[in-house]
Every structure is written in structure tokens, then in C-alpha cells.
Amino acid sequence: MPNTVETTLVTDKLSRPTGLAVDASAGIAYVCTSGSLTKVTLTNGATATVATGLGDPHTVVLDGQGHAYTPDIGGRTGKVDLSTGKSETFGPEEASYAFGIAMAPAKDSVYVLHRSSGPLFQLDTTGKLVKKFDLPSGDYHSVAIDHANAYVVRDFQAILRVDLGTGKNTSLADGFSTLYDLALDGHESLYVPDYDTGILWRVNLTSGEKEQVTTGFQGCHGMGSDGKNAYVTRQSQGKLLRVSNVLSPVRPPTITTPKENDQVPADQVIKGTVPDADKVTLTDGATDLGAAELKGTDWTLKPKSTWAFGKHEVSAVAHKATEQSLPTAVHFTVADHNLKTDQKLNNHWQQNGKYIYSYDLTIHAEKDRVYEWTVSFDARRGAVLDPAWVKEFWAKVDKDGSDGRVVLSNVDEKHTIDPDTPLTIRVRMLCPSEDAIYNQLDNLVTHQTK
């Protein structure tokens, strides 16, 4: 590996660059610079300032929806609109003074790492606190996330693994000189450049074993990748460098159908393209879906059985000989196409320092009578079902929104839904403030259970 690694200059026009995030599809790196965020075109090194007034940012992450999130180590985390450069405060005040930030693979959570003694905060994409992970005392810098764990740099010389399910933290690897940033490769390894020794290390996520990949990376601070190449910043020289032949040479597949956040039928077929691969395998969360049918550069996966109703995250990985690509993911919701639900905001009013929002949910059956059904939607920014309404509701409340999701179900066959005879449910939500975000219920899903 050391003899094949190639390092090339992308640009040397950056002002004290630190952390970075790469938008592989656009061929752009977003780099934390002196109090600002700078966009770098990876093909020609052209730079442009995206946002200023960000304090002292050291790490950055993208949500794939046109926003960057970057913490100020002297203040609050900022959410930056990449099209306008406008920044707004993100997350609770207790998550201030953070160094590290990472996005969950599903793009539904942002993880913010406090600079002194942790903790690690899990926030939803609205900035609401979901969970807090306590860490041992120490100085913390960067964090990376996979489906099950967080990996954090502690005291600049060690990497901890944090189980996102249990919150338990264990030592993964230590004995480094000075680490600032780290990047996952999607193949059970992470990479870290040592600022002082210049060694680029690869760490096995299963065993914690360290392998020296190459040298010559003294003064390198941030690290990211586009799935094919790694990129590092050299702070004192204002450089962004491309590091080739470090990551897997296999290009990731593209998913063309369905589109991100589509509502799809239960027999939805997954389709895509891949430039050069022997096979493409897919997973639905932790469930193995097997290999797609591959014809030339086009691939197709027909589900062995119908998709379960609700949300799915399907990932595709390309394989070539003994190598494999980073995963590509698509998120979609499987809808019941016999049932359709319309929503209408009736009114909202203040009550005991909070606000009640009232909605009508009207459920239509397209062709068949429905006896038992479930309707669910997201509860945003601390909203829950009004407890007084819960006591009055004639059906079952499975979830009241306290975990971010409301689920209502009916098993009483008296409340059937017939074609041309819709059923309307008036729902009341208790919200912490008056905000336009509560005017609509998101991810509204209705499906038949009998």
C-alpha cells in the first residue's frame, strides 16, 4: 500500500483550513477556514467563500439537503444554507462549545461532540436533543458515525468506540501522537492522519489493529473522502490535498429508482447503475436483500416479498474481485395504495403556556373496505399528543410522539373505512411553542392491518 499512494494538490489558497466534508456527487469539498466555510471545486481547485462569521469552526458535515452543520468551539453550532450562506443556531445550548460533528448514515440525526469531557449529543435534524452519551474525562475533537457506533478522538492520542444502542464506550486504538480528524471507509476501517508524525493510519474497526498506510502527512488536520479518494487539509500551508489509492478503487453504485423520500408501493423494484462491478448487493437496514440482477451497467432488485409498510433505508454496494465500494443509500416510505389520508390544520390556540394544534385526518379507501388500520406521523420539536385528547380518543394510541413518532391504531370493526365513505379523525397535538413548523404533519402514513 505505501508504494501506491499518490498525493496531489487540489488548492493552496485556503486560510488555515481544518475540517472538511465532501459532496461526492457535486465534486465539491466544503472546508472549515478562518471563521468561515469555503467551497473547493475538486476538479480544478477553484475556491469560493460560502459563509462567514462562524466563530472558530474545526469540523463540518453535510445533510444532502443543501445544508452544512459546523460547531464553533467558542459557542453554538451553526446550520448553514449552502445556497445563500445564511447561518442559524442549531441545537440546544447545552451542546455548545463542541469540536466534533457527524451525520448518521440515514441523515436523520446529527451527532455533536463537546470539546471538554464529552458528552456526545444526538440531535434530530430540527436540533432537538434525542440522546446524550456520557464519556470519560478528557479532551475531545472529532467524531465519525456508522450504523451502530460512534468513533471519537480522545486526548488527541486515542480513539474510543461508543455503542449507539447501549451508550457503552470502549477503547478502540491508542498510542498515536496527535490526531485531529478521522474518516470511515465503509469497509470496517477508519483512517487518521497523525499531525505530528505524518503517518496515515488505517484502524480495523473489529480488532482495533493499526496499520501504517503511508507517511508524509505532518501538519495535516482534517480528513474526508468522496468514496474513491481521501482528502486532507494541511493547516499551516493553506492546502487541500487529494490522496489516491488509499480507499477502495471500486466506484459506488447509483440508485435511480425510487427517488429519495419517495412514497412507493409494496412491490417497489429498486433500480440503478454502476460503472464497473462484478455484482451489486443490497441491504434494508440490517436485513440482507441479496444480489441484484446485473446487465452491463444497469442493475435491478425485485423484492422476494412485499416491503413492510413504513420507512426503509436501502443501501447498495458494488463489488469488483476482492474489493467493494462504499454504500449508496436511498430512503423511501411504503404506502398502502388502498388507503389515502388527507390532512387539514383546523386551528391552534394557547393553553397553559403551550399551544394546541388541531388537525383533521381524513382516511379514504380506494376500492376495498378496511376493518383494522394504523395511521402514523412524525412529532416534531417536542410535540406530543394532547393528553386530554388521548383520554377522549376512541381507538388505541400506540405512540404519543414522545419518541418522535405518533402511532394510532384501530381494531374495532365498527369503525370501518369504506369506498366513498371516508373516516375523519380530529387529532390534537400539544406543542411547546407557536411555530409554522407545526402547521403540517410530516411522514403521514396509513396502512391496513386487517
Coordinates of N, CA, C and O in Angstrom, one line a residue, residues 331-402:
H331 N -33.8 6.5 0.8 CA -34.8 6.3 1.9 C -36.2 6.5 1.2 O -36.4 7.4 0.4
F332 N -37.1 5.6 1.5 CA -38.4 5.7 1.0 C -39.4 5.2 2.0 O -39.1 4.5 3.0
T333 N -40.7 5.5 1.7 CA -41.8 5.0 2.6 C -42.8 4.2 1.8 O -43.2 4.6 0.7
V334 N -43.1 3.0 2.3 CA -44.0 2.1 1.6 C -45.4 2.5 2.0 O -45.7 2.4 3.2
A335 N -46.2 2.9 1.1 CA -47.6 3.4 1.4 C -48.6 2.3 1.0 O -48.4 1.5 0.1
D336 N -49.7 2.3 1.7 CA -50.9 1.4 1.4 C -51.7 2.1 0.3 O -52.3 3.1 0.6
H337 N -51.7 1.6 -0.9 CA -52.4 2.3 -2.0 C -53.9 2.0 -2.1 O -54.5 2.6 -3.0
N338 N -54.4 1.2 -1.1 CA -55.8 1.2 -1.0 C -56.3 2.4 -0.1 O -57.4 2.8 -0.2
L339 N -55.4 2.8 0.8 CA -55.8 3.9 1.8 C -55.0 5.1 1.4 O -53.8 5.1 1.1
K340 N -55.7 6.2 1.5 CA -55.1 7.6 1.3 C -55.6 8.5 2.4 O -56.8 8.4 2.7
T341 N -54.7 9.3 3.0 CA -55.1 10.1 4.1 C -54.8 11.6 3.7 O -53.6 11.9 3.3
D342 N -55.8 12.4 3.8 CA -55.6 13.9 3.7 C -55.6 14.5 5.1 O -56.2 14.0 6.0
Q343 N -54.8 15.6 5.2 CA -54.7 16.3 6.4 C -55.1 17.8 6.3 O -54.9 18.4 5.2
K344 N -55.7 18.4 7.3 CA -56.1 19.8 7.3 C -55.8 20.3 8.7 O -56.3 19.7 9.7
L345 N -55.1 21.5 8.8 CA -55.0 22.2 10.0 C -56.2 23.0 10.3 O -56.7 23.8 9.5
N346 N -56.9 22.7 11.4 CA -58.1 23.4 11.8 C -57.8 24.7 12.4 O -58.3 25.8 12.0
N347 N -57.0 24.7 13.5 CA -56.8 25.9 14.3 C -55.7 25.6 15.3 O -55.2 24.4 15.4
H348 N -55.2 26.6 15.9 CA -54.3 26.4 17.1 C -54.5 27.5 18.1 O -55.0 28.6 17.7
W349 N -54.2 27.2 19.4 CA -54.5 28.2 20.4 C -53.6 27.9 21.6 O -53.0 26.8 21.7
Q350 N -53.4 29.0 22.4 CA -52.5 28.8 23.5 C -53.3 28.2 24.7 O -54.5 28.5 24.9
Q351 N -52.5 27.4 25.5 CA -53.2 26.7 26.6 C -52.1 26.4 27.7 O -51.2 25.7 27.4
N352 N -52.2 27.1 28.8 CA -51.3 26.8 29.9 C -49.8 27.0 29.5 O -48.9 26.2 29.9
G353 N -49.5 28.0 28.7 CA -48.1 28.3 28.3 C -47.6 27.5 27.2 O -46.5 27.8 26.7
K354 N -48.4 26.6 26.7 CA -48.1 25.8 25.5 C -49.2 26.1 24.4 O -50.0 26.9 24.6
Y355 N -49.1 25.3 23.3 CA -50.0 25.5 22.2 C -50.6 24.2 21.8 O -49.9 23.2 21.6
I356 N -51.9 24.3 21.5 CA -52.7 23.1 21.0 C -52.8 23.4 19.5 O -53.3 24.4 19.1
Y357 N -52.4 22.4 18.7 CA -52.7 22.4 17.2 C -53.7 21.3 16.9 O -53.5 20.1 17.3
S358 N -54.7 21.6 16.2 CA -55.8 20.7 15.9 C -55.8 20.4 14.4 O -55.7 21.3 13.6
Y359 N -55.9 19.1 14.0 CA -55.8 18.7 12.6 C -57.0 17.7 12.4 O -57.4 16.9 13.3
D360 N -57.5 17.7 11.2 CA -58.4 16.7 10.7 C -57.6 15.7 9.8 O -57.0 16.2 8.8
L361 N -57.6 14.4 10.1 CA -57.1 13.4 9.2 C -58.2 12.6 8.6 O -59.0 12.0 9.3
T362 N -58.4 12.7 7.3 CA -59.5 12.0 6.6 C -58.9 10.9 5.8 O -58.1 11.1 4.9
I363 N -59.3 9.7 6.2 CA -58.8 8.4 5.6 C -59.8 7.9 4.5 O -61.0 7.7 4.8
H364 N -59.4 7.7 3.3 CA -60.2 7.3 2.2 C -59.8 5.8 1.8 O -58.6 5.6 1.7
A365 N -60.7 5.0 1.5 CA -60.4 3.7 0.9 C -60.7 3.7 -0.5 O -61.8 4.1 -1.0
E366 N -59.8 3.3 -1.4 CA -59.9 3.5 -2.8 C -60.8 2.4 -3.4 O -61.7 2.7 -4.3
K367 N -60.7 1.1 -2.9 CA -61.5 0.1 -3.6 C -62.1 -1.0 -2.6 O -63.1 -1.5 -2.8
D368 N -61.4 -1.2 -1.5 CA -61.8 -2.3 -0.6 C -62.1 -1.7 0.8 O -61.5 -0.8 1.3
R369 N -63.1 -2.3 1.5 CA -63.5 -2.0 2.8 C -62.3 -2.4 3.8 O -61.7 -3.4 3.6
V370 N -62.0 -1.5 4.7 CA -60.9 -1.7 5.7 C -61.5 -1.8 7.1 O -62.2 -0.9 7.5
Y371 N -61.1 -2.9 7.8 CA -61.7 -3.1 9.1 C -60.7 -2.6 10.2 O -61.1 -2.0 11.2
E372 N -59.4 -2.9 10.1 CA -58.4 -2.6 11.0 C -57.3 -1.8 10.3 O -56.9 -2.2 9.2
W373 N -56.8 -0.7 10.9 CA -55.8 0.1 10.3 C -54.9 0.9 11.3 O -55.2 0.9 12.5
T374 N -53.8 1.4 10.8 CA -52.9 2.2 11.6 C -52.6 3.5 10.8 O -52.4 3.4 9.6
V375 N -52.5 4.6 11.5 CA -52.1 5.8 11.0 C -51.0 6.4 11.9 O -51.0 6.3 13.1
S376 N -49.9 6.9 11.2 CA -48.7 7.4 12.0 C -48.2 8.6 11.3 O -48.4 8.8 10.1
F377 N -47.5 9.4 12.1 CA -46.8 10.6 11.6 C -45.7 11.1 12.5 O -45.7 10.6 13.7
D378 N -44.8 11.9 12.1 CA -43.7 12.4 12.9 C -44.2 13.5 13.9 O -45.1 14.3 13.5
A379 N -43.7 13.5 15.1 CA -43.9 14.5 16.1 C -42.7 15.4 16.1 O -41.6 14.9 16.5
R380 N -42.8 16.7 15.8 CA -41.6 17.5 15.6 C -41.4 18.4 16.7 O -42.3 18.9 17.4
R381 N -40.1 18.7 17.0 CA -39.6 19.6 18.0 C -40.4 19.6 19.3 O -40.9 20.6 19.8
G382 N -40.5 18.4 19.9 CA -41.0 18.3 21.3 C -42.5 18.2 21.3 O -43.1 18.2 22.4
A383 N -43.2 18.1 20.2 CA -44.7 18.0 20.2 C -45.1 16.6 20.6 O -44.4 15.6 20.2
V384 N -46.2 16.5 21.3 CA -46.8 15.2 21.7 C -48.3 15.3 21.6 O -48.8 16.4 21.5
L385 N -49.0 14.1 21.6 CA -50.4 14.2 21.6 C -50.9 14.9 22.8 O -50.3 14.7 23.9
D386 N -51.9 15.7 22.7 CA -52.5 16.4 23.9 C -53.1 15.3 24.8 O -53.9 14.5 24.4
P387 N -52.6 15.2 26.1 CA -53.0 14.2 27.0 C -54.6 14.1 27.2 O -55.2 13.1 27.3
A388 N -55.2 15.3 27.1 CA -56.7 15.3 27.3 C -57.3 14.7 26.1 O -58.3 14.0 26.2
W389 N -56.8 14.9 24.9 CA -57.3 14.2 23.7 C -57.1 12.7 23.8 O -58.0 12.0 23.4
V390 N -56.0 12.3 24.3 CA -55.7 10.9 24.4 C -56.8 10.2 25.2 O -57.2 9.1 24.9
K391 N -57.2 10.8 26.3 CA -58.2 10.2 27.1 C -59.6 10.1 26.4 O -60.3 9.2 26.7
E392 N -59.8 11.0 25.5 CA -61.1 11.0 24.8 C -61.1 10.1 23.5 O -62.1 9.7 23.0
F393 N -59.9 9.8 23.0 CA -59.8 9.1 21.7 C -60.4 7.7 21.8 O -60.1 6.9 22.7
W394 N -61.2 7.3 20.8 CA -61.9 6.1 20.8 C -61.1 4.9 20.4 O -61.5 3.7 20.6
A395 N -60.0 5.1 19.7 CA -59.1 4.0 19.3 C -57.9 3.9 20.1 O -57.9 4.5 21.2
K396 N -56.9 3.2 19.7 CA -55.7 2.9 20.5 C -54.5 3.9 20.1 O -54.3 4.1 19.0
V397 N -53.9 4.4 21.2 CA -52.7 5.2 21.0 C -51.5 4.3 21.3 O -51.2 3.9 22.4
D398 N -50.7 3.9 20.2 CA -49.6 3.1 20.4 C -48.3 3.9 20.7 O -47.5 3.4 21.5
K399 N -48.2 5.1 20.2 CA -47.1 6.0 20.5 C -47.7 7.4 20.5 O -48.5 7.8 19.6
D400 N -47.3 8.2 21.5 CA -47.8 9.5 21.7 C -47.0 10.7 21.2 O -47.3 11.8 21.3
G401 N -45.8 10.3 20.5 CA -44.9 11.3 20.0 C -43.7 11.6 20.8 O -42.8 12.3 20.4
S402 N -43.7 11.1 22.0 CA -42.5 11.4 22.9 C -41.2 10.8 22.4 O -40.2 11.3 22.8

